[in-house]
PDB file of C-alpha atoms in Angstrom:
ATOM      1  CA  UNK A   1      36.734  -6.757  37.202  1.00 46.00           C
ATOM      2  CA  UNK A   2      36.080  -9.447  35.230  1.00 47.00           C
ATOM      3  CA  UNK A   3      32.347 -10.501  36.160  1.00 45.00           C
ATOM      4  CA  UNK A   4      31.781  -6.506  35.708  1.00 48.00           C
ATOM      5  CA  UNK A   5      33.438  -6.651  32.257  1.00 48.00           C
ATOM      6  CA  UNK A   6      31.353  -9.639  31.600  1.00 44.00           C
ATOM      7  CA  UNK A   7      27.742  -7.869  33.108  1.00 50.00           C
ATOM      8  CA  UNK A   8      28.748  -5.004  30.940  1.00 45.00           C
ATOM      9  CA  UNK A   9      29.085  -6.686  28.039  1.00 48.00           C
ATOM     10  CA  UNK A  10      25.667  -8.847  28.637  1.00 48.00           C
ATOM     11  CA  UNK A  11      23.737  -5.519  28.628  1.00 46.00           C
ATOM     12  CA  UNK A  12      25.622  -3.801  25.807  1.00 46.00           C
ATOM     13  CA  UNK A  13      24.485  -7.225  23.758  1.00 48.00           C
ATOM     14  CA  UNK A  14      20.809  -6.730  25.455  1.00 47.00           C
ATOM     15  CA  UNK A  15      20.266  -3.223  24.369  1.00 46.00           C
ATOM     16  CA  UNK A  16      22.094  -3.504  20.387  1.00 48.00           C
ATOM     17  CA  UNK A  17      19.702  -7.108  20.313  1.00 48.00           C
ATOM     18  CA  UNK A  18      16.419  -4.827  20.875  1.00 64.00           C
ATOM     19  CA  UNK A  19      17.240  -2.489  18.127  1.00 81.00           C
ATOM     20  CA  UNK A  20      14.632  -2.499  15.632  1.00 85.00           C
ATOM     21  CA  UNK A  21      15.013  -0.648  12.347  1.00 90.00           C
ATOM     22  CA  UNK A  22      11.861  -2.781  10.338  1.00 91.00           C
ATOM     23  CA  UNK A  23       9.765   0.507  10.874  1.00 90.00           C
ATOM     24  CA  UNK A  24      12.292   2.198   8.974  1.00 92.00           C
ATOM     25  CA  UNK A  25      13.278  -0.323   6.471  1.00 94.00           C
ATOM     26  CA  UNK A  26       9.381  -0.505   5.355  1.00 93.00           C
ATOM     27  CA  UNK A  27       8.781   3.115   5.461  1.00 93.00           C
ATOM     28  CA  UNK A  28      11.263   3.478   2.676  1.00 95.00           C
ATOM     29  CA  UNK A  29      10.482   0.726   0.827  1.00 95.00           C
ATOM     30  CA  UNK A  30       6.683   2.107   0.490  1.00 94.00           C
ATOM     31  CA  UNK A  31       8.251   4.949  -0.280  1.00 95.00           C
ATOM     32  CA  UNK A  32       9.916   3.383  -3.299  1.00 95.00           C
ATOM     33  CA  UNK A  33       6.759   1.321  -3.881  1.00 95.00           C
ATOM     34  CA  UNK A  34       5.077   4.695  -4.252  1.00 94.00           C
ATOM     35  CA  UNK A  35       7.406   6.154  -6.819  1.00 94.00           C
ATOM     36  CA  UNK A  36       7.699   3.510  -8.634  1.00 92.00           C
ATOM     37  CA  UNK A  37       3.843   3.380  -9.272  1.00 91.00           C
ATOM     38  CA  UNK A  38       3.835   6.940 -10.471  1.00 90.00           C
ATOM     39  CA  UNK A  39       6.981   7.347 -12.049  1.00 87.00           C
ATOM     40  CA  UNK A  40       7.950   4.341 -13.806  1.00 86.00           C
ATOM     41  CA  UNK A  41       6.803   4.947 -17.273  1.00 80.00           C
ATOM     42  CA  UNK A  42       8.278   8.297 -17.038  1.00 79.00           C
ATOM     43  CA  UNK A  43      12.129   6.711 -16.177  1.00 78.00           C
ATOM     44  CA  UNK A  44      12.110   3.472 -18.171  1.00 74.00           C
ATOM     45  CA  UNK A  45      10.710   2.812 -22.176  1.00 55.00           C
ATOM     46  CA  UNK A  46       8.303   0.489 -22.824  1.00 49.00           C
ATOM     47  CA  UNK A  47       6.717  -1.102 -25.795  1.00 47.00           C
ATOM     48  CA  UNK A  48       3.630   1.622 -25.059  1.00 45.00           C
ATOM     49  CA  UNK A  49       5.114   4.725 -24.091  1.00 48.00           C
ATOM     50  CA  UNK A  50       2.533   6.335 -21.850  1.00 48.00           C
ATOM     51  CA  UNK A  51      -0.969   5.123 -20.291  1.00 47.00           C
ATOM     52  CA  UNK A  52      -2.497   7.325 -22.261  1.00 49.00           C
ATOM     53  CA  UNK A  53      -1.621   5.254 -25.398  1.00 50.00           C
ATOM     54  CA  UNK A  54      -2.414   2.377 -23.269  1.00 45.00           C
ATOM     55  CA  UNK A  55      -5.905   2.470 -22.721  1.00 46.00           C
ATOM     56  CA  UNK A  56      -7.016   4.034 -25.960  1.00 49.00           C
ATOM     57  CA  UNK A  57      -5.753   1.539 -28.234  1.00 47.00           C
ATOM     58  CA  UNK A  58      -5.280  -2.014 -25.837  1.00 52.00           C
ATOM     59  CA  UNK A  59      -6.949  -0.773 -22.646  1.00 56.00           C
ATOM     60  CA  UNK A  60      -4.378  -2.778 -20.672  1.00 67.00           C
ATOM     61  CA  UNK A  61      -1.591  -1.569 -18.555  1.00 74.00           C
ATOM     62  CA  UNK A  62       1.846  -2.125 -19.660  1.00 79.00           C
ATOM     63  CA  UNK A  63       2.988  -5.603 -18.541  1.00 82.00           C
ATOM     64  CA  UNK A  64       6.957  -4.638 -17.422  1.00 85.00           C
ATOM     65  CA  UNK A  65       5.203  -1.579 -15.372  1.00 88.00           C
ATOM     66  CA  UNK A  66       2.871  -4.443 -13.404  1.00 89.00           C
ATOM     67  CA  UNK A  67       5.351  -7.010 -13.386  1.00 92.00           C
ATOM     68  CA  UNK A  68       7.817  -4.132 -11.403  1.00 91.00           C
ATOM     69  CA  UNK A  69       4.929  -3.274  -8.674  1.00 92.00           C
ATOM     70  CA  UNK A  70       4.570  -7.077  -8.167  1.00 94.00           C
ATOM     71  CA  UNK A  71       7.892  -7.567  -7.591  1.00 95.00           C
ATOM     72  CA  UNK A  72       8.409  -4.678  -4.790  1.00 95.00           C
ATOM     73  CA  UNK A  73       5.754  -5.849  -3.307  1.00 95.00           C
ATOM     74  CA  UNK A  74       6.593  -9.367  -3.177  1.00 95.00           C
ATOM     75  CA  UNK A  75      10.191  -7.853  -1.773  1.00 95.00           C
ATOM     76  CA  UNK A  76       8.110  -5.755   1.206  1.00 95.00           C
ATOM     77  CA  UNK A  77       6.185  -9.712   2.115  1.00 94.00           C
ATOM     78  CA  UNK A  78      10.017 -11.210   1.907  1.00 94.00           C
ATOM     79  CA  UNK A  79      11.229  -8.374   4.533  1.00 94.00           C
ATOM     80  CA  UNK A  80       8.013  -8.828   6.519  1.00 92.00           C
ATOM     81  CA  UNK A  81       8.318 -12.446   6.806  1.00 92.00           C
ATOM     82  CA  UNK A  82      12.146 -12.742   7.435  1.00 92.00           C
ATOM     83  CA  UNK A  83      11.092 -10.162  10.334  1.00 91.00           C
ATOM     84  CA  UNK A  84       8.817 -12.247  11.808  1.00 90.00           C
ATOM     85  CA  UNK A  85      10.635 -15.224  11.649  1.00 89.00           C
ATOM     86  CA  UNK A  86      14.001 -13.424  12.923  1.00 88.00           C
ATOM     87  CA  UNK A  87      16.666 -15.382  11.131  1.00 88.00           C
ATOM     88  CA  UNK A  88      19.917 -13.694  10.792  1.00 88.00           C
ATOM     89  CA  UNK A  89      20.886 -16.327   8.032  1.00 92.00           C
ATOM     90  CA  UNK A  90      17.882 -15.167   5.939  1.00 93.00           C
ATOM     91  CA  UNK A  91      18.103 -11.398   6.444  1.00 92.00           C
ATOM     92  CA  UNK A  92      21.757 -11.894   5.110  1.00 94.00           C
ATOM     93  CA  UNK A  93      20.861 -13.687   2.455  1.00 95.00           C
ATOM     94  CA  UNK A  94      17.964 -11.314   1.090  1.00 95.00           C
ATOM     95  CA  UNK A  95      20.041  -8.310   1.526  1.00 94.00           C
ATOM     96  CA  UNK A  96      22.743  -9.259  -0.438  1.00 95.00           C
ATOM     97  CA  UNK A  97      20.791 -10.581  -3.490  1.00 96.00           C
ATOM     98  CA  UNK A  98      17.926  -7.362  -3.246  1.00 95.00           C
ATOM     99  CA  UNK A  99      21.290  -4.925  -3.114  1.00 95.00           C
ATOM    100  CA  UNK A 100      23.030  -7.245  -5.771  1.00 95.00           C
ATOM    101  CA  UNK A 101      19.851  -7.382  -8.120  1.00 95.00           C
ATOM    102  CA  UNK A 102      18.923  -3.347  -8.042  1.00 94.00           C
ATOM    103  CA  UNK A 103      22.306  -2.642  -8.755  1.00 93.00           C
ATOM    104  CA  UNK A 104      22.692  -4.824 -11.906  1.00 93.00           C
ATOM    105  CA  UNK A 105      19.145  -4.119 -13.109  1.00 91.00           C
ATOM    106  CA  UNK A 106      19.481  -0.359 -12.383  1.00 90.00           C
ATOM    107  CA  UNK A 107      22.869   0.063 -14.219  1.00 91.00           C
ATOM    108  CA  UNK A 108      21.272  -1.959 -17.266  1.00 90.00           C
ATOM    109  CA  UNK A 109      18.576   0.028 -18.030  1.00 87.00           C
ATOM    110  CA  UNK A 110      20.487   3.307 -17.117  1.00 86.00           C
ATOM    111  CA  UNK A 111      22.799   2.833 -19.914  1.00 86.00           C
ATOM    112  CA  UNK A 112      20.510   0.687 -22.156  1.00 84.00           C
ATOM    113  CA  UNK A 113      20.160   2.024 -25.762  1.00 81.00           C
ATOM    114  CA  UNK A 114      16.720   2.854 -25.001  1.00 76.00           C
ATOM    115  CA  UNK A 115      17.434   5.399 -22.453  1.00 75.00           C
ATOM    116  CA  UNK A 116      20.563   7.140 -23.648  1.00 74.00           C
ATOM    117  CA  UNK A 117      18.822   8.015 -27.082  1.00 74.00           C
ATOM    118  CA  UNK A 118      15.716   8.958 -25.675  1.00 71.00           C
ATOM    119  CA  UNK A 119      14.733  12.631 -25.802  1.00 70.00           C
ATOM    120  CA  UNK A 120      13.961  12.464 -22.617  1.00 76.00           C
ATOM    121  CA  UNK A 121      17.331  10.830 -21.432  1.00 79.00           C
ATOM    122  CA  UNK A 122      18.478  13.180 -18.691  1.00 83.00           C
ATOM    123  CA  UNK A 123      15.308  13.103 -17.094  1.00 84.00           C
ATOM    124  CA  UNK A 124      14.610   9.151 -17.056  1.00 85.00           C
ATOM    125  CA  UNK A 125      18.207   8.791 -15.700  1.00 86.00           C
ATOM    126  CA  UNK A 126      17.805  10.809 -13.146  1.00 89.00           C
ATOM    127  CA  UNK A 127      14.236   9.056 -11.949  1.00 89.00           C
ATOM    128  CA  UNK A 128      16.310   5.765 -12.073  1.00 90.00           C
ATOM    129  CA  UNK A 129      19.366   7.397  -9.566  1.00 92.00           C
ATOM    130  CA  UNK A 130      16.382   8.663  -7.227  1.00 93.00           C
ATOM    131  CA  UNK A 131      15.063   5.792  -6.935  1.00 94.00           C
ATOM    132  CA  UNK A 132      18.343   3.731  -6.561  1.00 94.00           C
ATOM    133  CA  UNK A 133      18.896   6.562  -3.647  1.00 95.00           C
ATOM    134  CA  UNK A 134      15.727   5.140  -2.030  1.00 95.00           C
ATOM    135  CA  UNK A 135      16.596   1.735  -2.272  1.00 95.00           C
ATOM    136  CA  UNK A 136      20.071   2.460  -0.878  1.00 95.00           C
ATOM    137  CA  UNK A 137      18.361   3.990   1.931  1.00 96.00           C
ATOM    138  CA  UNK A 138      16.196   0.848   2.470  1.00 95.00           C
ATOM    139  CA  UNK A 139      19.676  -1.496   2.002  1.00 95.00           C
ATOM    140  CA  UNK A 140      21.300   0.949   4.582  1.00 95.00           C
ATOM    141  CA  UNK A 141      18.137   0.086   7.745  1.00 94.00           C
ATOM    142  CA  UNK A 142      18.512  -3.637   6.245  1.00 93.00           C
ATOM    143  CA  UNK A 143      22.097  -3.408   7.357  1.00 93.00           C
ATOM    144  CA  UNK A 144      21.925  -1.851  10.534  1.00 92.00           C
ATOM    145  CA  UNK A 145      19.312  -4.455  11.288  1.00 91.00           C
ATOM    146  CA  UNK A 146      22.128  -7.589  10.057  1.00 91.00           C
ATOM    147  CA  UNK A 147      24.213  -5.536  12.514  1.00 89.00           C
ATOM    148  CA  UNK A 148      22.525  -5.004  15.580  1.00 87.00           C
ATOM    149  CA  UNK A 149      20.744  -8.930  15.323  1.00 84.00           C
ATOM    150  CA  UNK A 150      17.244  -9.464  15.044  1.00 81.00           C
ATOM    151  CA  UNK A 151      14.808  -8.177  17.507  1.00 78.00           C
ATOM    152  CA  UNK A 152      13.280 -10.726  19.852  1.00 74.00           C
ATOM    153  CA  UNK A 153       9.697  -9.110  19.938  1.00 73.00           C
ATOM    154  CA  UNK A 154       8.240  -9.039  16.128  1.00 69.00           C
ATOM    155  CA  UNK A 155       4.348  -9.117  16.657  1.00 68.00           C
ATOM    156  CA  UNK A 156       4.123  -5.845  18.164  1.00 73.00           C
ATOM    157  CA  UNK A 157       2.151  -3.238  15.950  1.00 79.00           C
ATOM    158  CA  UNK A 158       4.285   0.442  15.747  1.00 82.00           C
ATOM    159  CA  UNK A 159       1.075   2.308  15.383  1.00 84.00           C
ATOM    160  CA  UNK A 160      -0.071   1.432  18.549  1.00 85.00           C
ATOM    161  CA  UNK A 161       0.731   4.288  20.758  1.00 82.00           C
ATOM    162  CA  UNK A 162      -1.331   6.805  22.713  1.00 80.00           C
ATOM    163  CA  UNK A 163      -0.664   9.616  19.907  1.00 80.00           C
ATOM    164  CA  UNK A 164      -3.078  11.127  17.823  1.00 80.00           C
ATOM    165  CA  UNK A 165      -0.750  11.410  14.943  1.00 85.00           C
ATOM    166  CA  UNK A 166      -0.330   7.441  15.336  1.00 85.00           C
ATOM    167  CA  UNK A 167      -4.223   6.765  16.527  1.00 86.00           C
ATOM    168  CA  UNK A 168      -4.701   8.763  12.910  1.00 86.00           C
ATOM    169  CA  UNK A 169      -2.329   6.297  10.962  1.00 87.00           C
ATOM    170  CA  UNK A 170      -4.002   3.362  12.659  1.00 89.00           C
ATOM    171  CA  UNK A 171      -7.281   4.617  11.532  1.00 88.00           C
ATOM    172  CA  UNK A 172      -5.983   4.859   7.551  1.00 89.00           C
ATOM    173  CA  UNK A 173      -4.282   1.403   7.894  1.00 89.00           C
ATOM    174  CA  UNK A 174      -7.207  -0.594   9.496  1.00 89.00           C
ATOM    175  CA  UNK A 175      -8.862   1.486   6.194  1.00 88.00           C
ATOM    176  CA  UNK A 176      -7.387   0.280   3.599  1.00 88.00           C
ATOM    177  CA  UNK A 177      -9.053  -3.039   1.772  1.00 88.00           C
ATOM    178  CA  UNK A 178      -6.950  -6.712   2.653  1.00 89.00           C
ATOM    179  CA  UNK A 179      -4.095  -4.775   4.176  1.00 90.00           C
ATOM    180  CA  UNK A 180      -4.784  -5.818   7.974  1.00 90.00           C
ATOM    181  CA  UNK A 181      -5.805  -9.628   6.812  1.00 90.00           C
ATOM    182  CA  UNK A 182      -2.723 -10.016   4.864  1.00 91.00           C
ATOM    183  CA  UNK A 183      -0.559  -8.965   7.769  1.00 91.00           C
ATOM    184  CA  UNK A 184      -1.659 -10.811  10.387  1.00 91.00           C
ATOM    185  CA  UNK A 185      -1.951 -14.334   7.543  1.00 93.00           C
ATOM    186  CA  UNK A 186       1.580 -13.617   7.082  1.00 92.00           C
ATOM    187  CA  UNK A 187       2.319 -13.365  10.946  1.00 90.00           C
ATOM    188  CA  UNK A 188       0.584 -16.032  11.464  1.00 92.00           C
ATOM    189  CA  UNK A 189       2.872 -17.945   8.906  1.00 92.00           C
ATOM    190  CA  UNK A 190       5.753 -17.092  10.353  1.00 90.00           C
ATOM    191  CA  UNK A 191       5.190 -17.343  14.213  1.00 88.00           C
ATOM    192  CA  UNK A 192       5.000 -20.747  16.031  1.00 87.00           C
ATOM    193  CA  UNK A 193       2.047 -20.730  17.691  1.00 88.00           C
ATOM    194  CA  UNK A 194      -0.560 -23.551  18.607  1.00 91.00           C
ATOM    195  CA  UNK A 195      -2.991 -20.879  17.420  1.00 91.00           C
ATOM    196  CA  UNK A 196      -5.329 -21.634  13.981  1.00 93.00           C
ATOM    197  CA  UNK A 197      -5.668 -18.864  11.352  1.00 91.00           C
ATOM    198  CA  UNK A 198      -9.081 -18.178  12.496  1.00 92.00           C
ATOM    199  CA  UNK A 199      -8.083 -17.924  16.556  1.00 93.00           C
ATOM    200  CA  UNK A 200      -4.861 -15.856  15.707  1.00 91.00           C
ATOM    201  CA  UNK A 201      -7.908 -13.699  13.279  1.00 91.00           C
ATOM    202  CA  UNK A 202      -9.987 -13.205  16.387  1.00 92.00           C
ATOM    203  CA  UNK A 203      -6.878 -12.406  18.468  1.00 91.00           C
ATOM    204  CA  UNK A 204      -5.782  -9.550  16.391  1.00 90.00           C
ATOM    205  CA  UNK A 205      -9.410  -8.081  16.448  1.00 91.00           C
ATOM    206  CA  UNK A 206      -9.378  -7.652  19.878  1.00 92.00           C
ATOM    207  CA  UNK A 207      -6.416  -6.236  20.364  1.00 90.00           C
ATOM    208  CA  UNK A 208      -7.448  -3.917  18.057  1.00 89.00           C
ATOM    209  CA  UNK A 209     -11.108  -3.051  19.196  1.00 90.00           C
ATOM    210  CA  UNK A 210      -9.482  -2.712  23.321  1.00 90.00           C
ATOM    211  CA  UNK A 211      -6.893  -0.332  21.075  1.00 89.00           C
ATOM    212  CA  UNK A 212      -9.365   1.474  19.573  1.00 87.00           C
ATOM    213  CA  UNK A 213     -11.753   1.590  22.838  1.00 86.00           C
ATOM    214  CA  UNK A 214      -8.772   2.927  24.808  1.00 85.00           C
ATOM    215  CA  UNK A 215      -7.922   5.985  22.347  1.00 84.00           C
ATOM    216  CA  UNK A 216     -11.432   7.330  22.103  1.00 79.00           C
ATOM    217  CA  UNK A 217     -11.359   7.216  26.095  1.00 80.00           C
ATOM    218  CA  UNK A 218      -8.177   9.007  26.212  1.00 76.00           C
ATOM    219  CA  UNK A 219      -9.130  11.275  23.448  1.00 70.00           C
ATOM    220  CA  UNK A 220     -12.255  11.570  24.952  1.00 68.00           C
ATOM    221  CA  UNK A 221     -13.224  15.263  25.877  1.00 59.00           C
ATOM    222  CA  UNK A 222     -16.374  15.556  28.013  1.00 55.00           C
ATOM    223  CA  UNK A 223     -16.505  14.385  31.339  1.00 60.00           C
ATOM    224  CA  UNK A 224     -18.395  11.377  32.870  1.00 62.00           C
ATOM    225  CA  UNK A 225     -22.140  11.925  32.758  1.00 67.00           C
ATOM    226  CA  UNK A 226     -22.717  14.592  30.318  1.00 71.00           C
ATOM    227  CA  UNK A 227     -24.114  14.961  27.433  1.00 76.00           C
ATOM    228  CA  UNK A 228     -22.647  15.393  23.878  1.00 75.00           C
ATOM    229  CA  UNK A 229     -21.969  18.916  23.106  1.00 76.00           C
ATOM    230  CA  UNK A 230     -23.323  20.478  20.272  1.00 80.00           C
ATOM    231  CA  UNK A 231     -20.403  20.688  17.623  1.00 81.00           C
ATOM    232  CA  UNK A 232     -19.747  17.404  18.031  1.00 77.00           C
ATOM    233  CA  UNK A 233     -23.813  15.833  16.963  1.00 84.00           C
ATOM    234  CA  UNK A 234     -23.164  18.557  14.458  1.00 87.00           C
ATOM    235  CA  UNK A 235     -20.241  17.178  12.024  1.00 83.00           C
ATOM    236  CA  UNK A 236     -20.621  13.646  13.250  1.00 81.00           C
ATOM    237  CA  UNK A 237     -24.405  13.243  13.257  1.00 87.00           C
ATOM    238  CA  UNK A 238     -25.855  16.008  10.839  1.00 89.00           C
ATOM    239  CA  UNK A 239     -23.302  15.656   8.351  1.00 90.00           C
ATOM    240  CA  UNK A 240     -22.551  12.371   8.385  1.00 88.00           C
ATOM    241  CA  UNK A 241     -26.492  11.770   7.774  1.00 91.00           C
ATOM    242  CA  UNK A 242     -26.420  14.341   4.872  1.00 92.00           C
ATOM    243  CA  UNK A 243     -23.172  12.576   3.198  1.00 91.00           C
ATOM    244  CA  UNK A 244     -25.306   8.951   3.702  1.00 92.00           C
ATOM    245  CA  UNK A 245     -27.870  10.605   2.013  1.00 93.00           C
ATOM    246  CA  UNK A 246     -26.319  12.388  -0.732  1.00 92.00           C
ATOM    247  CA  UNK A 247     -24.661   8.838  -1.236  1.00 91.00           C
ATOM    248  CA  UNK A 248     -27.616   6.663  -1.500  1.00 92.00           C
ATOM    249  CA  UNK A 249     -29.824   9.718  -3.998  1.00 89.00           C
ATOM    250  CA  UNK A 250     -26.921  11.350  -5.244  1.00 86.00           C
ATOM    251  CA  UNK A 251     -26.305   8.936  -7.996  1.00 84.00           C
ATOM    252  CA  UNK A 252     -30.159   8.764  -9.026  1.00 84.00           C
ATOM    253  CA  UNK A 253     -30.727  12.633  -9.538  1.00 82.00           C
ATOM    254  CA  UNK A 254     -27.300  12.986 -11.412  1.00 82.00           C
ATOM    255  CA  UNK A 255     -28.623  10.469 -13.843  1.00 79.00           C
ATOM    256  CA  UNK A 256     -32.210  11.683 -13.869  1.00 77.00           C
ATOM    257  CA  UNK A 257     -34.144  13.990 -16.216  1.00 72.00           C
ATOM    258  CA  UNK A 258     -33.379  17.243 -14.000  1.00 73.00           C
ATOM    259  CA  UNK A 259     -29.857  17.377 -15.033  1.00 73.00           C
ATOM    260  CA  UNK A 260     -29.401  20.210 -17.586  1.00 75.00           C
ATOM    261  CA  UNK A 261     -26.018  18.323 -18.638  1.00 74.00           C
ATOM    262  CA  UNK A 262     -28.323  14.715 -19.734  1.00 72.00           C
ATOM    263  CA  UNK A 263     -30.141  15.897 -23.296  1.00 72.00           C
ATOM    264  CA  UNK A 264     -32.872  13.611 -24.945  1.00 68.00           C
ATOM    265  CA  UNK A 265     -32.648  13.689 -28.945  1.00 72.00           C
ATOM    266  CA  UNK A 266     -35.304  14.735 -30.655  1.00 75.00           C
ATOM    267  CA  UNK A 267     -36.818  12.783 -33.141  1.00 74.00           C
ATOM    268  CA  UNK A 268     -36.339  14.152 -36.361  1.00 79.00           C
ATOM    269  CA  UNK A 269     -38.416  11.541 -38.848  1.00 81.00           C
ATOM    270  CA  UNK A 270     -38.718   7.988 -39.519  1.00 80.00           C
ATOM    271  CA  UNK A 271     -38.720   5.877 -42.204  1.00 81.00           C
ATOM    272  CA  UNK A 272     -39.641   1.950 -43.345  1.00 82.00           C
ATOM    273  CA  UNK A 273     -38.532   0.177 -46.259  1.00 82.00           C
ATOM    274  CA  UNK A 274     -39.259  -3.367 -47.224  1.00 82.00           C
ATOM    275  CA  UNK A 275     -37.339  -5.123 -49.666  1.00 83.00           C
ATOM    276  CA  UNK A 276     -37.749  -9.375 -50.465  1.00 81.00           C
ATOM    277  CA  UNK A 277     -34.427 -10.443 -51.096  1.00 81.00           C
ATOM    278  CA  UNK A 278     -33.669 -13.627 -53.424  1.00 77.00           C
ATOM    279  CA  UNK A 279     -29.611 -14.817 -53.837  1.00 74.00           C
ATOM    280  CA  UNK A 280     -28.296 -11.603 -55.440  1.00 77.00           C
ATOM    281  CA  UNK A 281     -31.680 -10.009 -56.450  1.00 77.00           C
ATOM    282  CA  UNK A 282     -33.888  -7.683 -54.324  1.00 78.00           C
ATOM    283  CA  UNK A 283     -37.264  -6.724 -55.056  1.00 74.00           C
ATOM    284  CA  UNK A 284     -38.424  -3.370 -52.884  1.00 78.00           C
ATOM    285  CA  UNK A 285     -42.040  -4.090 -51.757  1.00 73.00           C
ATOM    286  CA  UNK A 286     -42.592  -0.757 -49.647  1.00 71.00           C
ATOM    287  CA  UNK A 287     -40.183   2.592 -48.641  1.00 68.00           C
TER     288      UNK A 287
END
C-alpha cells in the first residue's frame, strides 16, 4: 500500500516535471513582440505622432517606440535563458516582476492625460487592453511552467519533427539573419558544458544538416535510381536560373536608358558670365 502510494506518487512527479510550456510561453510573447512593432504608435502618444512625421522632418524613429521593442526582446532572451538554465528560483522571480511591471506601466499610460484626451482615446485604450490580454496569456504558460517545475531536457529544438508544416518553420527560422547564432550563444551560456563556443557552433550545424538530410529523404518522392522528373528541374532549375538572372540584370536594365519611366532633360541654353570682384565692388568682364 504504501510503497504503491509512494511509486505512484514518483511517476505523477515524473510526468508534471516533463511538462514543458516554453513553446507556448514564446509563441505568445512573439506574438506580442509583433503587435507591438506595428501597433504601438497607434495605442500610445509620442512626442512625433506617426512615422510619417518621423522621417520627413528627423528621419529617425521615435525613441520610446525603439526603446519598447528592445525591451520585449530583452524579456524573450530573459525567458530563454532562465529556460535553459532551469531554475525555479529565477522563473519565480521574473514572473512576478514582468506581471508586476506590465501591470503598473499598462494602467499608467491607459489613464495618462495623453490618452484619455486624445481623439483617438477609445481606440488606443483598447490596443493597450489587447495587448495586456497577450501578455496575460504569456504570464498564464509562465505559471503553469512555476507549477509543473522546470523541464529537465532544455536543448531540444521544437521544430524538429518529421512534419512538413514543422520542416517548413525550420526552413523560415534557419532563414532569418543572426536568429540561429544568437540561440545557440545563448544556450551555450547557459548550459554547463566542457564544450567552447566554436565546438558547441559546429555541434548545432550538424545536427541541423543530418536534420535537414533526413527530411528531404523522407520527403523525398522518386524512388532509388531514377531520374528527376520533369516538374521538378522545371520550378527548381528553370526558374530558379531565371530569378538568378533577373537578379543579377534586373537592376541594370531598370536603371538603363530603355526605361520609358528614366527621362534625360533637354538642354535648353547656356550661358557664361564673368565678373572680377574687388571687396564690395564687381566689375562684369563678359555675359
Amino acid at each position: 500500500g504504501t510503497l504503491g502510494d509512494f511509486c505512484i506518487e514518483e511517476a505523477d512527479a515524473v510526468l508534471q516535471e516533463e511538462r514543458d510550456y516554453y513553446v507556448l510561453t514564446l509563441a505568445v510573447d512573439t506574438i506580442a513582440f509583433i503587435f507591438a512593432m506595428l501597433l504601438y504608435q497607434a495605442c500610445l502618444s509620442t512626442r512625433v505622432k506617426s512615422l510619417t512625421n518621423t522621417f520627413s522632418l528627423k528621419s529617425v524613429f521615435p525613441a520610446d517606440y525603439i526603446y519598447a521593442l528592445v525591451f520585449l526582446s530583452v524579456l524573450i532572451v530573459c525567458d530563454r535563458g532562465i529556460y535553459v538554465l532551469s531554475s525555479n528560483f529565477l522563473r519565480v522571480a521574473y514572473h512576478f516582476a514582468s506581471v508586476g511591471f506590465f501591470l503598473g506601466y499598462l494602467m499608467v499610460q491607459f489613464w495618462s492625460p495623453d490618452v484619455r484626451i486624445s481623439s483617438r482615446s477609445s481606440s488606443q485604450q483598447l490596443g493597450l487592453q489587447v495587448f495586456f490580454a497577450i501578455k496575460a496569456l504569456s504570464f498564464f504558460f509562465c505559471s503553469r511552467q512555476i507549477r509543473a517545475n522546470c523541464p529537465t531536457n532544455t536543448l531540444g529544438h521544437f521544430l524538429m519533427k518529421e512534419n512538413v508544416l514543422f520542416f517548413s518553420a525550420y526552413v523560415v527560422y534557419r532563414a532569418v539573419p543572426f536568429l540561429p547564432e544568437l540561440r545557440t550563444m545563448l544556450d551555450w551560456t547557459c548550459t554547463k558544458t566542457t564544450l567552447e563556443l566554436f565546438d558547441w557552433l559546429r555541434v548545432e550545424e550538424i545536427r541541423s544538416s543530418m536534420f535537414q538530410i533526413d527530411m528531404q529523404w523522407h520527403f523525398r518522392q522518386k524512388g532509388i535510381g531514377r531520374k528527376q522528373p520533369w516538374y521538378t528541374k522545371t520550378f527548381q532549375g528553370f526558374l530558379g536560373f531565371a530569378g538568378l538572372m533577373i537578379l543579377v540584370w534586373g537592376p541594370l536594365l531598370i536603371y538603363s536608358s530603355s526605361n520609358p519611366a528614366i527621362v534625360v532633360p533637354d538642354l535648353v541654353s547656356v550661358s557664361v558670365n564673368v565678373t572680377l570682384a574687388q571687396g564690395r565692388a564687381a566689375f562684369p568682364l563678359f555675359q
